[in-house]
Each structure stands twice: as structure tokens, then as C-alpha cells.
Tab-separated table of C-alpha atoms in Angstrom:
chain	number	residue	atom	x	y	z
W	1	MET	CA	2.088	10.001	17.142
W	2	ASN	CA	5.225	11.391	15.551
W	3	SER	CA	5.294	12.395	11.909
W	4	THR	CA	7.695	10.399	9.777
W	5	ASN	CA	9.216	10.727	6.359
W	6	ILE	CA	9.797	7.448	4.525
W	7	CYS	CA	11.929	7.561	1.389
W	8	PHE	CA	12.333	4.578	-0.921
W	9	THR	CA	15.934	3.513	-1.395
W	10	THR	CA	17.682	0.504	-2.922
W	11	THR	CA	17.994	-1.002	0.566
W	12	GLY	CA	14.315	-0.767	1.405
W	13	PHE	CA	12.503	1.810	3.496
W	14	GLU	CA	14.452	4.499	5.291
W	15	GLU	CA	12.475	6.098	8.117
W	16	LYS	CA	13.317	9.592	9.313
W	17	ASP	CA	11.826	11.720	12.126
W	18	THR	CA	10.668	14.766	10.206
W	19	THR	CA	7.497	16.531	9.142
W	20	ASP	CA	8.496	16.687	5.472
W	21	THR	CA	6.260	15.214	2.819
W	22	VAL	CA	6.848	11.555	1.934
W	23	LEU	CA	8.040	10.731	-1.580
W	24	ALA	CA	6.834	7.651	-3.454
W	25	GLN	CA	7.792	6.422	-6.918
W	26	LYS	CA	5.673	7.312	-9.911
W	27	GLY	CA	3.872	4.234	-11.182
W	28	HIS	CA	4.593	2.217	-8.030
W	29	PHE	CA	2.149	3.619	-5.498
W	30	TYR	CA	-1.208	1.968	-4.831
W	31	GLY	CA	-3.298	3.249	-1.958
W	32	VAL	CA	-6.753	2.719	-0.474
W	33	TYR	CA	-7.986	5.831	1.301
W	34	LEU	CA	-10.701	6.970	3.671
W	35	LEU	CA	-12.493	10.298	3.161
W	36	CYS	CA	-14.530	12.131	5.799
W	37	SER	CA	-17.057	14.786	4.857
W	38	GLN	CA	-16.632	18.271	6.319
W	39	SER	CA	-19.983	19.421	4.954
W	40	LEU	CA	-21.942	22.014	6.923
W	41	ASP	CA	-25.069	20.085	6.013
W	42	THR	CA	-25.838	17.770	8.922
W	43	ARG	CA	-27.151	15.153	6.481
W	44	TYR	CA	-23.622	14.627	5.137
W	45	HIS	CA	-21.219	15.830	7.829
W	46	GLY	CA	-19.084	12.961	9.137
W	47	ARG	CA	-20.009	10.566	6.316
W	48	CYS	CA	-17.148	8.448	4.981
W	49	TYR	CA	-16.065	7.191	1.590
W	50	VAL	CA	-13.533	4.473	0.686
W	51	GLY	CA	-11.629	4.615	-2.603
W	52	PHE	CA	-8.480	3.608	-4.457
W	53	THR	CA	-5.870	5.895	-5.992
W	54	VAL	CA	-2.362	6.074	-7.391
W	55	ASN	CA	-2.023	9.729	-6.371
W	56	PRO	CA	-3.675	10.891	-3.125
W	57	LYS	CA	-3.278	14.650	-3.650
W	58	ARG	CA	-4.717	14.536	-7.138
W	59	ARG	CA	-7.576	12.282	-6.035
W	60	ILE	CA	-8.800	14.458	-3.157
W	61	ASN	CA	-8.824	17.452	-5.499
W	62	GLN	CA	-10.989	15.492	-7.939
W	63	HIS	CA	-13.439	14.536	-5.203
W	64	ASN	CA	-13.796	18.115	-4.039
W	65	ARG	CA	-14.249	19.487	-7.573
W	66	GLY	CA	-17.007	17.025	-8.418
W	67	CYS	CA	-17.747	14.188	-10.835
W	68	ASP	CA	-17.311	16.486	-13.849
W	69	PHE	CA	-13.624	16.717	-12.938
W	70	GLY	CA	-13.003	13.027	-12.231
W	71	GLY	CA	-14.502	12.809	-8.758
W	72	ALA	CA	-16.990	10.160	-7.659
W	73	LYS	CA	-20.754	10.665	-7.944
W	74	LYS	CA	-21.235	9.738	-4.280
W	75	THR	CA	-18.945	12.557	-3.122
W	76	SER	CA	-19.979	15.301	-5.547
W	77	LYS	CA	-22.691	16.966	-3.458
W	78	SER	CA	-21.669	16.060	0.081
W	79	GLY	CA	-18.268	17.736	0.488
W	80	PRO	CA	-15.885	19.265	1.074
W	81	TRP	CA	-13.937	16.119	1.899
W	82	GLN	CA	-10.752	15.388	3.794
W	83	MET	CA	-8.566	12.376	3.043
W	84	VAL	CA	-7.818	11.388	6.623
W	85	LEU	CA	-6.130	7.995	6.228
W	86	ILE	CA	-4.574	5.871	3.504
W	87	VAL	CA	-3.314	2.281	3.455
W	88	HIS	CA	-0.440	1.697	1.024
W	89	GLY	CA	2.308	-0.784	0.253
W	90	PHE	CA	0.277	-3.034	-2.050
W	91	ALA	CA	2.311	-4.857	-4.696
W	92	ASN	CA	-0.094	-3.956	-7.511
W	93	ASN	CA	-3.416	-2.299	-8.279
W	94	ILE	CA	-5.336	-5.600	-8.251
W	95	THR	CA	-4.435	-6.322	-4.632
W	96	ALA	CA	-5.301	-2.760	-3.637
W	97	LEU	CA	-8.648	-2.876	-5.467
W	98	GLN	CA	-9.560	-6.124	-3.719
W	99	PHE	CA	-8.745	-4.489	-0.390
W	100	GLU	CA	-10.848	-1.466	-1.312
W	101	TRP	CA	-13.871	-3.604	-2.215
W	102	ALA	CA	-13.736	-5.554	1.057
W	103	TRP	CA	-13.465	-2.311	3.066
W	104	GLN	CA	-16.480	-0.962	1.182
W	105	GLN	CA	-18.518	-4.169	1.489
W	106	PRO	CA	-17.597	-6.021	4.720
W	107	ALA	CA	-20.937	-7.864	4.756
W	108	LEU	CA	-20.240	-9.333	1.314
W	109	SER	CA	-16.528	-10.047	1.681
W	110	THR	CA	-15.755	-13.748	2.098
W	111	ARG	CA	-12.752	-12.887	4.249
W	112	LEU	CA	-14.799	-10.745	6.647
W	113	LYS	CA	-17.844	-12.983	7.057
W	114	ILE	CA	-16.193	-14.358	10.198
W	115	PHE	CA	-16.902	-10.944	11.752
W	116	PRO	CA	-20.717	-10.589	11.695
W	117	GLU	CA	-20.396	-7.507	13.921
W	118	LEU	CA	-19.057	-5.609	10.907
W	119	LYS	CA	-22.364	-5.757	9.043
W	120	ARG	CA	-23.585	-2.510	10.615
W	121	LYS	CA	-22.563	0.356	12.821
W	122	ARG	CA	-22.877	0.114	16.577
W	123	PRO	CA	-25.374	2.386	18.328
W	124	LYS	CA	-24.010	5.954	18.450
W	125	GLU	CA	-20.858	4.857	16.575
W	126	THR	CA	-19.620	7.454	14.093
W	127	HIS	CA	-19.083	6.589	10.441
W	128	PHE	CA	-15.355	7.152	10.916
W	129	ASP	CA	-15.109	4.827	13.920
W	130	TYR	CA	-17.072	2.182	12.021
W	131	HIS	CA	-14.662	2.321	9.074
W	132	LEU	CA	-11.668	2.195	11.393
W	133	ARG	CA	-13.121	-0.872	13.107
W	134	ILE	CA	-13.535	-2.596	9.733
W	135	LEU	CA	-9.957	-1.730	8.790
W	136	THR	CA	-8.629	-3.127	12.064
W	137	LYS	CA	-10.302	-6.479	11.436
W	138	MET	CA	-9.134	-6.553	7.807
W	139	LEU	CA	-5.505	-6.193	8.844
W	140	SER	CA	-5.849	-9.207	11.147
W	141	VAL	CA	-6.979	-11.758	8.532
W	142	GLY	CA	-5.488	-13.304	5.423
W	143	PRO	CA	-4.323	-12.510	2.922
W	144	TRP	CA	-3.883	-8.933	4.124
W	145	HIS	CA	-2.217	-9.763	7.447
W	146	ARG	CA	0.737	-11.178	5.465
W	147	LEU	CA	1.323	-7.990	3.462
W	148	SER	CA	3.842	-5.337	4.447
W	149	LEU	CA	1.338	-2.507	4.527
W	150	THR	CA	1.583	1.000	5.921
W	151	VAL	CA	-1.357	2.728	7.584
W	152	ARG	CA	-0.760	6.455	7.137
W	153	TRP	CA	-2.657	9.163	8.985
W	154	LEU	CA	-3.016	12.211	6.757
W	155	GLU	CA	-4.958	14.412	9.204
W	156	THR	CA	-3.667	14.516	12.768
W	157	GLN	CA	-7.012	15.375	14.359
W	158	TYR	CA	-8.336	11.948	13.345
W	159	GLU	CA	-5.446	9.901	14.728
W	160	ARG	CA	-6.345	7.364	17.375
W	161	GLU	CA	-5.345	3.942	18.644
W	162	PHE	CA	-6.617	0.793	16.950
W	163	GLU	CA	-8.925	-1.513	18.904
W	164	GLN	CA	-6.384	-4.319	18.566
W	165	LEU	CA	-2.731	-4.601	17.635
W	166	ILE	CA	-1.961	-4.820	13.937
W	167	PRO	CA	0.743	-7.254	12.709
W	168	ALA	CA	4.232	-6.265	13.847
W	169	HIS	CA	5.612	-6.070	10.301
W	170	MET	CA	3.128	-3.321	9.387
W	171	GLN	CA	3.712	0.354	10.095
W	172	ILE	CA	1.476	3.098	11.465
W	173	VAL	CA	2.849	6.501	10.457
W	174	SER	CA	1.737	10.082	10.010
W	175	GLY	CA	2.458	12.563	7.226
W	176	LYS	CA	1.540	13.708	3.728
W	177	LEU	CA	2.421	11.976	0.441
W	178	ALA	CA	3.792	13.164	-2.897
W	179	ILE	CA	4.367	11.107	-6.039
W	180	THR	CA	7.593	11.734	-7.959
W	181	ALA	CA	9.481	10.183	-10.863
W	182	SER	CA	13.025	11.182	-9.877
W	183	GLN	CA	13.173	8.920	-6.797
W	184	ARG	CA	12.251	5.862	-8.859
W	185	LEU	CA	14.774	6.684	-11.577
W	186	ALA	CA	17.628	7.163	-9.116
W	187	ALA	CA	16.853	3.910	-7.293
W	188	ALA	CA	16.614	1.928	-10.530
W	189	GLN	CA	19.889	3.321	-11.874
W	190	GLN	CA	21.728	2.594	-8.642
W	191	HIS	CA	20.303	-0.927	-8.591
W	192	HIS	CA	21.544	-1.663	-12.122
W	193	THR	CA	25.005	-0.166	-11.721
W	194	GLN	CA	25.997	-1.576	-8.328
W	195	LYS	CA	24.472	-5.027	-7.914
W	196	LEU	CA	26.620	-8.031	-8.909
W	197	TRP	CA	24.849	-11.244	-9.844
W	198	ALA	CA	25.873	-14.891	-10.017
W	199	LEU	CA	24.730	-17.099	-12.883
W	200	GLU	CA	23.311	-19.852	-10.674
W	201	CYS	CA	20.809	-19.883	-7.820
W	202	HIS	CA	22.609	-20.169	-4.481
W	203	LEU	CA	19.783	-22.308	-3.081
W	204	CYS	CA	18.967	-24.855	-5.793
W	205	MET	CA	22.295	-24.503	-7.675
W	206	ASN	CA	20.537	-24.418	-11.059
W	207	ARG	CA	21.204	-21.783	-13.693
W	208	ILE	CA	18.763	-18.874	-13.604
W	209	GLU	CA	16.928	-18.564	-16.899
W	210	ASN	CA	15.171	-15.297	-17.746
W	211	PRO	CA	16.778	-13.470	-14.788
W	212	GLU	CA	14.894	-10.213	-15.352
W	213	ARG	CA	11.710	-11.977	-14.276
W	214	SER	CA	12.757	-14.769	-11.938
W	215	ARG	CA	15.858	-13.501	-10.103
W	216	LEU	CA	16.080	-11.959	-6.635
W	217	GLY	CA	19.052	-10.955	-4.544
W	218	CYS	CA	19.978	-9.472	-1.187
W	219	LEU	CA	19.293	-5.801	-0.424
W	220	ASN	CA	22.860	-5.579	0.870
W	221	LEU	CA	24.707	-4.398	-2.247
W	222	THR	CA	27.962	-6.027	-1.088
W	223	CYS	CA	26.277	-9.443	-0.934
W	224	ARG	CA	26.227	-11.556	-4.105
W	225	LEU	CA	23.175	-13.632	-3.181
W	226	THR	CA	21.426	-14.712	-6.373
W	227	CYS	CA	18.270	-16.823	-6.193
W	228	HIS	CA	15.195	-17.862	-8.070
W	229	MET	CA	12.271	-15.901	-6.661
W	230	ILE	CA	10.430	-19.114	-5.761
W	231	CYS	CA	13.525	-20.583	-4.088
W	232	LEU	CA	14.013	-17.562	-1.831
W	233	ALA	CA	10.304	-17.433	-1.013
W	234	ASN	CA	10.321	-21.093	0.026
W	235	TYR	CA	13.492	-20.532	2.060
W	236	PHE	CA	11.859	-17.667	3.991
W	237	LEU	CA	8.651	-19.641	4.510
W	238	SER	CA	10.591	-22.599	5.903
W	239	GLU	CA	12.190	-20.233	8.424
W	240	GLU	CA	8.813	-18.839	9.470
W	241	GLN	CA	7.500	-22.356	10.161
W	242	GLN	CA	3.903	-21.474	9.293
W	243	PRO	CA	2.526	-24.254	7.047
W	244	GLY	CA	-0.011	-23.307	4.398
W	245	GLN	CA	1.385	-19.842	3.678
W	246	TYR	CA	2.712	-18.932	0.254
W	247	ILE	CA	3.692	-15.258	0.693
W	248	PRO	CA	6.681	-14.713	3.000
W	249	ILE	CA	6.887	-11.662	5.228
W	250	SER	CA	10.609	-11.523	5.867
W	251	GLY	CA	13.682	-13.650	6.364
W	252	ARG	CA	17.450	-13.605	6.689
W	253	CYS	CA	19.792	-13.701	3.727
W	254	PRO	CA	21.284	-17.219	3.462
W	255	LEU	CA	24.695	-15.694	2.630
W	256	CYS	CA	25.199	-12.546	4.724
W	257	ASP	CA	22.423	-12.993	7.330
W	258	THR	CA	20.907	-9.569	6.581
W	259	GLN	CA	17.271	-9.278	7.671
W	260	LEU	CA	15.228	-8.891	4.476
W	261	ASN	CA	11.673	-7.661	3.979
W	262	TRP	CA	9.877	-9.507	1.175
W	263	ALA	CA	7.934	-6.423	0.070
W	264	ALA	CA	11.179	-4.427	-0.175
W	265	LEU	CA	12.728	-7.171	-2.331
W	266	LEU	CA	9.774	-7.084	-4.728
W	267	GLN	CA	9.820	-3.291	-4.788
W	268	ARG	CA	13.451	-3.247	-5.920
W	269	LYS	CA	12.692	-5.997	-8.416
W	270	ARG	CA	9.946	-3.911	-10.008
W	271	LEU	CA	12.178	-0.842	-10.141
W	272	GLY	CA	14.950	-2.735	-11.882
W	273	HIS	CA	12.650	-4.577	-14.289
W	274	LYS	CA	11.027	-1.365	-15.557
W	275	ALA	CA	14.042	0.926	-15.419
W	276	ASN	CA	14.188	1.211	-19.191
W	277	ASP	CA	10.511	2.222	-19.389
W	278	ILE	CA	10.721	5.191	-17.009
W	279	GLU	CA	9.459	8.501	-18.314
W	280	VAL	CA	10.983	11.381	-16.377
W	281	ASP	CA	8.789	14.424	-15.751
W	282	SER	CA	10.037	17.778	-16.996
W	283	GLU	CA	10.306	19.069	-13.439
W	284	ASP	CA	11.830	17.247	-10.487
W	285	GLY	CA	9.043	16.129	-8.181
W	286	ALA	CA	6.244	16.576	-10.702
W	287	GLU	CA	3.161	14.658	-9.657
W	288	LEU	CA	1.545	11.668	-11.310
W	289	SER	CA	-2.002	12.078	-12.566
W	290	ASP	CA	-4.473	9.331	-11.713
W	291	VAL	CA	-4.853	6.781	-14.480
W	292	PRO	CA	-8.630	6.612	-15.072
W	293	GLU	CA	-8.831	2.848	-15.316
W	294	LEU	CA	-7.088	2.509	-11.964
W	295	ASP	CA	-9.533	4.681	-10.019
W	296	SER	CA	-12.212	2.160	-9.197
W	297	ASP	CA	-14.636	4.736	-7.873
W	298	LEU	CA	-14.834	6.438	-11.260
W	299	GLU	CA	-17.016	3.576	-12.437
W	300	ALA	CA	-18.416	1.961	-9.296
W	301	ASP	CA	-19.236	4.442	-6.533
W	302	LYS	CA	-19.776	2.803	-3.180
W	303	GLU	CA	-20.246	4.230	0.292
W	304	ILE	CA	-20.657	2.506	3.615
W	305	ASP	CA	-23.264	4.324	5.658
């Protein structure tokens, strides 16, 4: 599997064939990761741990330093640990935390009860293979199969094929991650200075009230598409022709016919809405520390044996 570098831009995700570290915006990264123990103690070697973080590099350092330094109690005496895989692209921390809990507790998850085979490991199945099997099933059921998620391999020696195909709109990539503030600031500034908006929704023809919260437009900066968020979502869903869904995956711009990814539209919306609240780090590329209340495993340590 080739390594890729994905940079966030005002037109969505730009994928490049390179081994450079991936940059993600400060305050807009939510990931659920899988750790594997490299302990020399056979009681712990190969054990796995699922957790949530806003900064992967910071989080793995905390795990390996112990619970006195922000790590989880479950990982304090059974390391060192490697963060081998992370799933990211969640719209917010709540969605990511729900995903984390289901991955930790497949036997208790309502969504995964349709897969009774996930309740325990198969004979001679490694902890890693068991967790990967759970993840594969999770990506095939709602609501997660509708999200534009990225499965990122962080350690090449663990990379392998999934037991079944994941949804086509998701990505499987390889490469490290770094959290920066400068990328987010540049994208937000470009979004505010270049995008031209109409006063009325192009779909329902009504005036858009409170545009900072309810307005979406095309990712093509030369297109003047202006819509209520709900109007554009319903337009995309009508194109998909899948009754009962309420989160679109993608669709074509009703004005310029550009193919649009719903997650990319929401990402740009969040950047623009919080542009005035951005705090720029003193050094370009400085990393974001984990916010304690966002690291679920600081309070509730769970491990799937």
C-alpha cells in the first residue's frame, strides 16, 4: 500500500503520493485509534487497546509514559505501545466517541448485535486480527457506513487487506499525522475572502436567515451556489435514491455540476464559522495538546481481550 499525504484545502481533500507527514487542522481532528503492545512480557505482548484522541502523537506518548502523565490505567504496565491504525474524519468528538465505545464493546453495541460472531475471538485469532474484524463490520453498518471516514495505517508492518470491501467513499491510506494551526487558518481566510454568496437559497428560493449557521455553497470557488444546509442535504439524498437516510454522502452541485463530498462541505463550513476564534501557535506547525475532557480513556479505561 502506497503512503499518501492528504492536506486539507478549501476544495476538499487533496491527495498526493508522498511519504511526508499528513497535516490536519488544530481543533478539527477526531480520531479513534488502535494500540498494540510491544511488551517483552508474554502476558501482554500483542494485546490491543482502543481509544479516542484529538492528537495521535501526543496520545501515544501519554500511553507510553503511564497514567501519571495522562495515559490510560489499562496501558500503564503493559507497554511499550504502538499506535498502528487510526480512523478519522468524524464530524465531531461525540460521533468519534460513539464509534470508540462500539469498537471497545461490540457485544453491547446495538448496531453490532447483528454480528454475534464479534462477541469473542476466534480460536488462535490474534487480538489485532480480532479488532480489525470488528472494525470491518462496523464500517459496513449504519450510521458509520454513511460517513466519509479514513482508515489510516500508521505502522506498515501491520497493514493487511480487510475481510470485506469497505464503502467506496471511504479511504484506506498509510502515513503519519501531525496537528497544526496554520493550515486551518489559511483555509479559513481563503474561504472568507474568495467565496461569493447569494442572499437567497437557489433550491427553495427563500432568503437565508442566519447564514453563518445554515448556509452551504459549492466547493468550486467560481460557483455562486448558495443553499440552506437542509435544502442541499435533501437534494443530495433525492439523487442517491436511498429512502430512510438523512445524512448524504455526496452529490453534484445543482449549478455547476461539480461532484461534492458532504463531509468536505461541512469541514469548510466549520472552518469558516470559527475563523474568528482561531488561536495561532507561536511556531508554524506546533502541535495541539489533547484536551482532557475529550480523551475518553482518561476516565473510562476499556480493553477488548
